[in-house]
Short mmCIF file of C-alpha atoms in Angstrom, two decimals:
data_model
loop_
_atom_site.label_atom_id
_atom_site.label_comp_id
_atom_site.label_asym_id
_atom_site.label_seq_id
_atom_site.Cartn_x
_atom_site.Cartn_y
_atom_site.Cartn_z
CA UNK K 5 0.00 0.00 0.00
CA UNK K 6 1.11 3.51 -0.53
CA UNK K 7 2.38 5.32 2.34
CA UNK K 8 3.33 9.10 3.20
CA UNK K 9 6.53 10.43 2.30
CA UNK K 10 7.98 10.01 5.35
CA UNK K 11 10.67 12.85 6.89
CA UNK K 12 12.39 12.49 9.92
CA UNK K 13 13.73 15.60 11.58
CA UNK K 14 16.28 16.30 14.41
CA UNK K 15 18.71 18.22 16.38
CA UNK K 16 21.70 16.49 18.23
CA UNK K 17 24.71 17.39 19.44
CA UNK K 18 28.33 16.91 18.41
CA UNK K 19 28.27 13.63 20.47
CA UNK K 20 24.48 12.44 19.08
CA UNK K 21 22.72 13.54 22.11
CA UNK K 22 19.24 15.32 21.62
CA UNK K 23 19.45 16.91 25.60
CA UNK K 24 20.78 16.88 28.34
CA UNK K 25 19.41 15.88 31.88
CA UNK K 26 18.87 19.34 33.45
CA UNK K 27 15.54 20.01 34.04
CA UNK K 28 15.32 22.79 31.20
CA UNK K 29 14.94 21.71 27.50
CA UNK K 30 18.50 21.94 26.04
CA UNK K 31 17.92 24.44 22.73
CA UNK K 32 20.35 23.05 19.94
CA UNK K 33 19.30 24.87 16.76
CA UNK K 34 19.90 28.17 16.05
CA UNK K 35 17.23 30.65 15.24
CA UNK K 36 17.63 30.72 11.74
CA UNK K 37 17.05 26.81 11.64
CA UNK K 38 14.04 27.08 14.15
CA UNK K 39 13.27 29.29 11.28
CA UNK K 40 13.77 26.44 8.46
CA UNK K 41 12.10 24.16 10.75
CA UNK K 42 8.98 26.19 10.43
CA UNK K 43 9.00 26.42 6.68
CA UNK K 44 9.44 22.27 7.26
CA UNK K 45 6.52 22.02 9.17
CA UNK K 46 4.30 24.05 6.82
CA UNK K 47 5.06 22.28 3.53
CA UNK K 48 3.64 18.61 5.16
CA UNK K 49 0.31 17.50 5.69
CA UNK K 50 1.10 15.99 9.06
CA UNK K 51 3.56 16.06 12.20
CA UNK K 52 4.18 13.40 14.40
CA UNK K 53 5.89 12.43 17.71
CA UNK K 54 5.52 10.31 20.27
CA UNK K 55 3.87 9.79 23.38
CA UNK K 56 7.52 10.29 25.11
CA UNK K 57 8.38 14.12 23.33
CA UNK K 58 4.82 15.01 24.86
CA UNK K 59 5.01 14.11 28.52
CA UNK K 60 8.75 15.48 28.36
CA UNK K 61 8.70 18.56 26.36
CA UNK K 62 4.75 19.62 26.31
CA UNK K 63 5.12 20.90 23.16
CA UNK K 64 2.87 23.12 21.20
CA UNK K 65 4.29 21.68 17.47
CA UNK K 66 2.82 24.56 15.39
CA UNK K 67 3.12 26.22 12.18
CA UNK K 68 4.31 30.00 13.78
CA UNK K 69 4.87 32.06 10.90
CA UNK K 70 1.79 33.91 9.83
CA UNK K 71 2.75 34.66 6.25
CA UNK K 72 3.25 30.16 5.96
CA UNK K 73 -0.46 29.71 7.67
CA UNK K 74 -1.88 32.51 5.48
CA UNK K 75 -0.56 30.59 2.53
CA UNK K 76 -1.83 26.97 3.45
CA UNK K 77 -5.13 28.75 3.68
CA UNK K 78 -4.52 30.05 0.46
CA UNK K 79 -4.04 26.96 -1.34
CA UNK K 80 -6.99 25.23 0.60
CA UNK K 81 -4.98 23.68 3.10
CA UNK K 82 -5.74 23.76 7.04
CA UNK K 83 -3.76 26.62 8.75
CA UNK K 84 -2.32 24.25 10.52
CA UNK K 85 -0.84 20.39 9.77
CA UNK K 86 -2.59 17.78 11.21
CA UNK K 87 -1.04 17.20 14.59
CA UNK K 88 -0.20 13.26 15.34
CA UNK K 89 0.95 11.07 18.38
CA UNK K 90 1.52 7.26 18.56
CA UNK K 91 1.05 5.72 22.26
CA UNK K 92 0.80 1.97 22.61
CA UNK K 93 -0.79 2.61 26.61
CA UNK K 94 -2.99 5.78 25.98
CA UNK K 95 -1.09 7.20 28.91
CA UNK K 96 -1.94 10.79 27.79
CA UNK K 97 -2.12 13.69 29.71
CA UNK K 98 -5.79 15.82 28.53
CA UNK K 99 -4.33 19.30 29.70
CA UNK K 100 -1.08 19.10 27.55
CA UNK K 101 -0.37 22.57 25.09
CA UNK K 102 -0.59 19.60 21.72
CA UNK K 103 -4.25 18.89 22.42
CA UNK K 104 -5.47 22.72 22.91
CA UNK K 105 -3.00 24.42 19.90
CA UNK K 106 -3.00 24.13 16.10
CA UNK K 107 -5.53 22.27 14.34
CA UNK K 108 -7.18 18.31 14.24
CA UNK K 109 -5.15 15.90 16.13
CA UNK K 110 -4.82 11.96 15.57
CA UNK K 111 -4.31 9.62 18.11
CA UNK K 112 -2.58 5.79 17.20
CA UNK K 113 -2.74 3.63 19.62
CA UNK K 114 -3.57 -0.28 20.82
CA UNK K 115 -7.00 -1.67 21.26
CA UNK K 116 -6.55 -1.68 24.91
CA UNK K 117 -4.92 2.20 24.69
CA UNK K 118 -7.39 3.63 22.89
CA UNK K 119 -10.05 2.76 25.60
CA UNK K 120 -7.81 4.75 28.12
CA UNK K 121 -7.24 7.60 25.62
CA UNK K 122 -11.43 7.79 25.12
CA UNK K 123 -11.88 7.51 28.81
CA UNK K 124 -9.55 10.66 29.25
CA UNK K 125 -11.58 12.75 27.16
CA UNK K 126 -8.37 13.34 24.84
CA UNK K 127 -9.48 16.13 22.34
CA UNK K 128 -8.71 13.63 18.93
CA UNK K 129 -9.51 11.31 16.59
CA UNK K 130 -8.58 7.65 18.64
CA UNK K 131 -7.27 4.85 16.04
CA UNK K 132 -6.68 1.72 17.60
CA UNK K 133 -4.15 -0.22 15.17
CA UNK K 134 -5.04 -3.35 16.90
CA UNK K 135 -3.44 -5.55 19.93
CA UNK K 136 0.35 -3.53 18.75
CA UNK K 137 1.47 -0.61 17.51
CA UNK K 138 1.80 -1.60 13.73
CA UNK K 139 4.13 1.34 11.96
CA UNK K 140 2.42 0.31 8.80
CA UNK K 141 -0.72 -0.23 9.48
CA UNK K 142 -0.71 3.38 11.04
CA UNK K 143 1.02 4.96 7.46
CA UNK K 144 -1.45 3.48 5.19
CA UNK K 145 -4.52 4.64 7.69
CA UNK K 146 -2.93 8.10 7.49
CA UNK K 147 -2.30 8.02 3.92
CA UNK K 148 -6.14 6.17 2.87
CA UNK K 149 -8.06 7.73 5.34
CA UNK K 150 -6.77 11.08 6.34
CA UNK K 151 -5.26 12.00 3.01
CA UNK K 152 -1.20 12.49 4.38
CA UNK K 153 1.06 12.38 1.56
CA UNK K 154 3.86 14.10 3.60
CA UNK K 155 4.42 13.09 7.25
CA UNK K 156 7.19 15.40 9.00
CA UNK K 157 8.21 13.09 12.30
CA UNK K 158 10.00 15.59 15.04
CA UNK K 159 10.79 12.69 17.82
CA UNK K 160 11.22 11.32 20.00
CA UNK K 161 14.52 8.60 19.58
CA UNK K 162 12.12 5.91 19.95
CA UNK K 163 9.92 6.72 17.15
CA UNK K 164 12.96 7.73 14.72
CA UNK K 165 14.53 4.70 15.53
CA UNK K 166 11.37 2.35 14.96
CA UNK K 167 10.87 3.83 11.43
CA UNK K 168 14.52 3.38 10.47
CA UNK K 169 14.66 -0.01 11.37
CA UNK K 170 11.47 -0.91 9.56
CA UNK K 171 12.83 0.92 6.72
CA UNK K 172 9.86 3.17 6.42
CA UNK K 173 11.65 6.89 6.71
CA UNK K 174 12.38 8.24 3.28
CA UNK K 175 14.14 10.88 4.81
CA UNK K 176 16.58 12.21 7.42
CA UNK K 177 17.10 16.19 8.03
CA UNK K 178 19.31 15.74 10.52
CA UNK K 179 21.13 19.59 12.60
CA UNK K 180 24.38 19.05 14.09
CA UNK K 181 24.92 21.60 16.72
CA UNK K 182 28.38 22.81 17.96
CA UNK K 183 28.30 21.09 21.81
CA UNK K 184 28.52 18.75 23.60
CA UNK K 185 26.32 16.72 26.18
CA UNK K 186 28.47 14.29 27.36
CA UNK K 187 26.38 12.72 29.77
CA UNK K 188 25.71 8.82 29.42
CA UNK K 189 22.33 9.04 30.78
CA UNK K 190 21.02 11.86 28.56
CA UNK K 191 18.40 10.43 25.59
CA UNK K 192 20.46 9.57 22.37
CA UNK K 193 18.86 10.26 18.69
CA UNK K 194 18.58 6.65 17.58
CA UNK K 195 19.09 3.37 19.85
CA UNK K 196 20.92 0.62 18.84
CA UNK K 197 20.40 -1.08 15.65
CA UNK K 198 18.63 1.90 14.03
CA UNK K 199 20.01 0.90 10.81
CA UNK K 200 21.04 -1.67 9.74
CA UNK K 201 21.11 -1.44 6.13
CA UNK K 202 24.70 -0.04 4.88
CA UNK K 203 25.35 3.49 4.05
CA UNK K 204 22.82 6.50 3.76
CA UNK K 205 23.33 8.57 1.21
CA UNK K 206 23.89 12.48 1.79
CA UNK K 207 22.03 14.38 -0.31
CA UNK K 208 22.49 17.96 0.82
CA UNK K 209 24.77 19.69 3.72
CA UNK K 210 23.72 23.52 4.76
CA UNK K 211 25.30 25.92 7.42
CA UNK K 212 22.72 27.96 9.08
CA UNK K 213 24.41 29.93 11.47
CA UNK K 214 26.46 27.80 13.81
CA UNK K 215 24.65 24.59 12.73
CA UNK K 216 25.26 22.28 9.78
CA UNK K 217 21.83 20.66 8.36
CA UNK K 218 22.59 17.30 6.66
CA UNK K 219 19.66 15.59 4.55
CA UNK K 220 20.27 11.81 4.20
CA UNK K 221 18.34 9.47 1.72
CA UNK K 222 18.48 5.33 2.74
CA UNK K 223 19.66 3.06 0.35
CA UNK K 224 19.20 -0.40 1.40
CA UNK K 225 16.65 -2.75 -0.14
CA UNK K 226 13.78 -4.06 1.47
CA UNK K 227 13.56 -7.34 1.93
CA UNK K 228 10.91 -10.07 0.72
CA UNK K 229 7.73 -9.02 -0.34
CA UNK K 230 7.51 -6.02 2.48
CA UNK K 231 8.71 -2.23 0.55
CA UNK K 232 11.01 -0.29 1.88
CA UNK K 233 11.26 3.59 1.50
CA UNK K 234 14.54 3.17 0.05
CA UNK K 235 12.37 0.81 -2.67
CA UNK K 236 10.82 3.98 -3.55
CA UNK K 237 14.05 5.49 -4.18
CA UNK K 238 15.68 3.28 -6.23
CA UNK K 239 12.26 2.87 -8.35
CA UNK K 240 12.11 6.55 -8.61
CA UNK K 241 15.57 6.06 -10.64
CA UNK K 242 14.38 3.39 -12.80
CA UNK K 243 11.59 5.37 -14.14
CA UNK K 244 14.10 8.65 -14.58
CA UNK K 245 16.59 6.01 -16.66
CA UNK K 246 13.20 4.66 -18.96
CA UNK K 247 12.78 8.96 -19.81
CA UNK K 248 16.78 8.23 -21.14
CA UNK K 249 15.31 5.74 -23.93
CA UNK K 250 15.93 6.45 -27.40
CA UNK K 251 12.14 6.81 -28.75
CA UNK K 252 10.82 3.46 -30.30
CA UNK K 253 7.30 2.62 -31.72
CA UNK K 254 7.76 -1.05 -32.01
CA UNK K 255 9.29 -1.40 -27.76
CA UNK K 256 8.67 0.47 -24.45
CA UNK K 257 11.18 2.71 -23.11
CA UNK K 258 12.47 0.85 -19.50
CA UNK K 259 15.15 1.67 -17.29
CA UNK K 260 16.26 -0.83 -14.37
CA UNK K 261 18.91 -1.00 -11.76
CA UNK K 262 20.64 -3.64 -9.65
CA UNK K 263 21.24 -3.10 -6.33
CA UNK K 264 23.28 -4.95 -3.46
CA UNK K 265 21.16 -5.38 0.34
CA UNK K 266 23.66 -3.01 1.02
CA UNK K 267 22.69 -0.28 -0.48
CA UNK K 268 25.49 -0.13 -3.14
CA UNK K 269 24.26 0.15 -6.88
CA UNK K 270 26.08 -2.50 -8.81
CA UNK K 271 24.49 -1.66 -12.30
CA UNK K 272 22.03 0.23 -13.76
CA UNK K 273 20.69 -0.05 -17.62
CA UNK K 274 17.89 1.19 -20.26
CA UNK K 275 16.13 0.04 -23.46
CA UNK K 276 18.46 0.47 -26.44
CA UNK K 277 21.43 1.73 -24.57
CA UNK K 278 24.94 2.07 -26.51
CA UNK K 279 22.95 1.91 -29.69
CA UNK K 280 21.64 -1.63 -29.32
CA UNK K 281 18.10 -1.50 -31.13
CA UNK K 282 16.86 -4.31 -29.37
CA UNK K 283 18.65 -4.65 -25.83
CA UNK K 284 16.11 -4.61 -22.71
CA UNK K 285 16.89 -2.74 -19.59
CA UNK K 286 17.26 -5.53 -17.40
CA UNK K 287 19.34 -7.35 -20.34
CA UNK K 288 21.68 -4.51 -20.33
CA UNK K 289 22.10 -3.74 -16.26
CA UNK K 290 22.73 -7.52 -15.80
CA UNK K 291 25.38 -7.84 -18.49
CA UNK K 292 27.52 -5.44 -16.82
CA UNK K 293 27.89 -7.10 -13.77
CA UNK K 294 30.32 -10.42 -13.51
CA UNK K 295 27.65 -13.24 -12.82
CA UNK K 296 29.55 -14.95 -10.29
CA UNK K 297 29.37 -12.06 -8.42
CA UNK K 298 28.37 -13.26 -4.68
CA UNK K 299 26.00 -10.05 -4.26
CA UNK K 300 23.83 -10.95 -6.50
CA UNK K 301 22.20 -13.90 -4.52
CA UNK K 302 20.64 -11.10 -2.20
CA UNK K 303 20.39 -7.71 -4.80
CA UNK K 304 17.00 -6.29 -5.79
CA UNK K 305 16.66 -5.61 -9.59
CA UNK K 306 14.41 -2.52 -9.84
CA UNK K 307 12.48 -2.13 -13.31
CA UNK K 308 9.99 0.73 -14.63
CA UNK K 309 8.52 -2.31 -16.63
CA UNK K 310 7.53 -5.77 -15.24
CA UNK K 311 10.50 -7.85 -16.45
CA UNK K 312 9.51 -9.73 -19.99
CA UNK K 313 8.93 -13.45 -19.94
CA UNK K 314 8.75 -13.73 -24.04
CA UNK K 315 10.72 -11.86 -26.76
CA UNK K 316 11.68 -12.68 -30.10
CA UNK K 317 14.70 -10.39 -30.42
CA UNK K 318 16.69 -12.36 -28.24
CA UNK K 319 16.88 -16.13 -27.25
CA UNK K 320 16.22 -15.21 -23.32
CA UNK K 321 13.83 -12.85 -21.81
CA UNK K 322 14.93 -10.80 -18.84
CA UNK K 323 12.62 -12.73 -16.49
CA UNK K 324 14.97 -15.78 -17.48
CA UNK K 325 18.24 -13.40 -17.56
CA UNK K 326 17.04 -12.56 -13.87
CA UNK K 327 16.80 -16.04 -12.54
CA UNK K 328 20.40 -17.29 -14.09
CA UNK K 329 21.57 -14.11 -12.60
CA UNK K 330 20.84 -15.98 -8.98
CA UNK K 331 19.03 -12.38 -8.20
CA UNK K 332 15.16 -13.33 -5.67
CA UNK K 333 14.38 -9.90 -5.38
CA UNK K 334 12.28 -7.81 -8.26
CA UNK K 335 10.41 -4.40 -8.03
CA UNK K 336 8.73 -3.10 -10.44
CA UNK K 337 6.06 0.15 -11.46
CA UNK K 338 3.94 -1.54 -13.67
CA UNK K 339 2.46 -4.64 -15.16
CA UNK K 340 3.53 -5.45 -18.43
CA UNK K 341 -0.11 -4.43 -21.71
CA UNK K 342 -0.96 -6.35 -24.35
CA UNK K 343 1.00 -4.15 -26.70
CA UNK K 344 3.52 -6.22 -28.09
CA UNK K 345 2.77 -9.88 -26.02
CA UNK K 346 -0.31 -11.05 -24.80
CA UNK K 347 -0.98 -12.36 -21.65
CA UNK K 348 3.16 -11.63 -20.72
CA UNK K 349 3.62 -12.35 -17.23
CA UNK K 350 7.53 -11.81 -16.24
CA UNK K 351 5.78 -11.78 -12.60
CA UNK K 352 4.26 -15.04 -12.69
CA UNK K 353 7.52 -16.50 -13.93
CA UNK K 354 9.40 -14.84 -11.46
CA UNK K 355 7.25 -16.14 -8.44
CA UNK K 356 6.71 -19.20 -9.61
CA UNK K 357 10.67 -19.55 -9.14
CA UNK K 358 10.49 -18.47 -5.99
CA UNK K 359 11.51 -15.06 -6.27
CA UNK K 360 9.72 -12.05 -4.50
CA UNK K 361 8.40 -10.07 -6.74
CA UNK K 362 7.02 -6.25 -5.82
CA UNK K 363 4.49 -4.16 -8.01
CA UNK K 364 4.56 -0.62 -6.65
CA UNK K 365 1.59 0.94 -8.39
CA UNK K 366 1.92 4.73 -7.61
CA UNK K 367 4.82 4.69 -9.47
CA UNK K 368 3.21 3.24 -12.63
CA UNK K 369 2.31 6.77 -14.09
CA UNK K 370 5.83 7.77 -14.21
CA UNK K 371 6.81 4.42 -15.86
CA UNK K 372 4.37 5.00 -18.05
CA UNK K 373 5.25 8.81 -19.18
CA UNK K 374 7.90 8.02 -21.64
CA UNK K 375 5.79 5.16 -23.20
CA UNK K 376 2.39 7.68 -24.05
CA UNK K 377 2.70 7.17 -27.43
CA UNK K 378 2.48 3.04 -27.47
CA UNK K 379 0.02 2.76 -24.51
#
């Protein structure tokens, strides 16, 4: 199911801590990035934290800028984003500042919390997501039901770290502030294991006064049939490589790329590349990779088009070329027309082999974009 684009957003300090233990909220950002974190909160359509950041910080998690409220309003947005917390007890307190500021408020919670939330009166909408917190259960409910497409999460560690290790944050905008806590007992960003997936990729770094804002991107796979945001990601780029097709009204354009459960792109390819009429995406990514290669065993091949299970051009289709490649992992934007083959099925190959096959089908418009005229 689709989720929100998910951004997670902190402060920490030279050391990773995001406070001390002094009774008084430790300020790390400067005032220009309270500043950016403002603009932040008023381009999403929700803000979440946990139960934790409430009882400790009684925050009021609002849009403050005027001028930003005045133009949600403007483009028929709420003034405000809608305001979200996650308890699994329903431990809430009914007089805290995030229940009486800003705009609608969700509550997630268990079966069990969300009778103790109701029975406090809390001023929100109560979702029980069942006998556990379920991460994605609560994404697609926001996304299907309340209409989130981007989901800013400002803490606490618990909640950051939960999302990372489920691989379900698309994002990190993570301030480094010039201090340090050094106290062992002070809460930490992330607890151990956050990730777990190999390297994040840095997509921008920023001074804003005397802090340094660094925006990260994941890059590891998912893994079976469950999506991961960095899935998205790496789908994203297949469908940007199909747009790099030399035009063709007897094949669709396709791009695909291989990538190691470590996050490390081994090869990436696109129909007719190099001036090969007839070469496939797949056909091309794959042949630039040594096939005894030990990383392919657990890589993901990521393809705008489900891979093809017939061709005439060539002796083996890429659904074929994927299996000898040793490679159990495919995701893909959309499911192969009648165009050229009827009745292809590269995913019904594919699973039938026992590979895990993904069809992520908000991405199937931008697979589809370079392919207008054949379709």
């Amino acid at each position: 199911m689709p989720y929100p684009y998910v951004l997670l957003s902190a402060a920490v300090s030279l050391d990773g801590f995001l406070d001390d233990t002094t009774p008084e909220r430790l300020l790390l950002s400067s005032p220009a990035d309270f500043d950016r974190v403002d603009a932040v909160r008023a381009s999403v359509d929700a803000i979440l934290i946990g139960a934790g950041t409430i009882r400790a910080d009684n925050p009021r998690l609002l849009v403050n800028s005027p001028e930003r409220r005045a133009a949600r309003v403007a483009a028929g947005r709420p003034a405000y984003p809608l305001k979200v917390t996650v308890s699994g007890s329903g431990d809430l307190d009914p007089a805290a500042n995030f229940w009486h500021t800003g705009g609608e408020k969700a509550v997630y919670t268990t079966e069990k919390g969300a009778e103790r939330a109701r029975a406090l009166g809390i001023a929100a909408d109560v979702v029980p997501l069942g006998p556990e917190l379920d991460w994605r259960r609560l994404l697609t409910h926001l996304h299907d039901e309340l209409g989130v497409r981007r989901l800013m999460v400002e803490g606490g560690g618990t909640v950051h770290t939960q999302l990372l290790q489920q691989g379900l944050a698309d994002e990190l905008q993570l301030v480094l502030a010039p201090l340090f806590v050094g106290d062992p007992d002070a809460p930490r960003l992330f607890g151990p294991g956050a990730y777990q997936g190999g390297r994040l990729r840095l997509v921008e770094t920023r001074r804003i006064e005397d802090v340094v804002l660094h925006r990260y991107e994941p890059t590891a796979p998912g893994a079976g049939p469950l999506a991961a945001a960095a899935d998205r990601h790496w789908l994203a780029l297949a469908c940007e490589l199909a747009a790099q097709c030399p035009p063709s009204d007897t094949a669709f354009s396709v791009g695909a790329v291989v990538v190691a459960a470590d996050g490390t792109e081994l090869a990436r390819g696109h129909s007719r590349e190099a001036g090969d009429p007839v070469v496939h995406a797949e056909e091309a990514a794959l042949a630039k990779l040594d096939p005894a290669d030990p990383r392919l065993a657990a890589a993901t091949v990521y393809s705008s088009l489900e891979p093809c299970a017939r061709r005439s051009s060539r002796p083996a289709p890429c659904a074929r070329l994927i299996l000898d490649a040793g490679v159990r992992r495919v995701v893909t934007a959309w499911r192969e027309p009648d165009t050229f083959v009827t009745a292809a099925d590269g995913t019904g190959l594919l699973a039938a082999a026992g590979v895990d096959v993904l069809v992520l089908p908000e991405y199937e418009e931008r697979a589809k974009a370079p392919n207008r005229h054949l379709v």
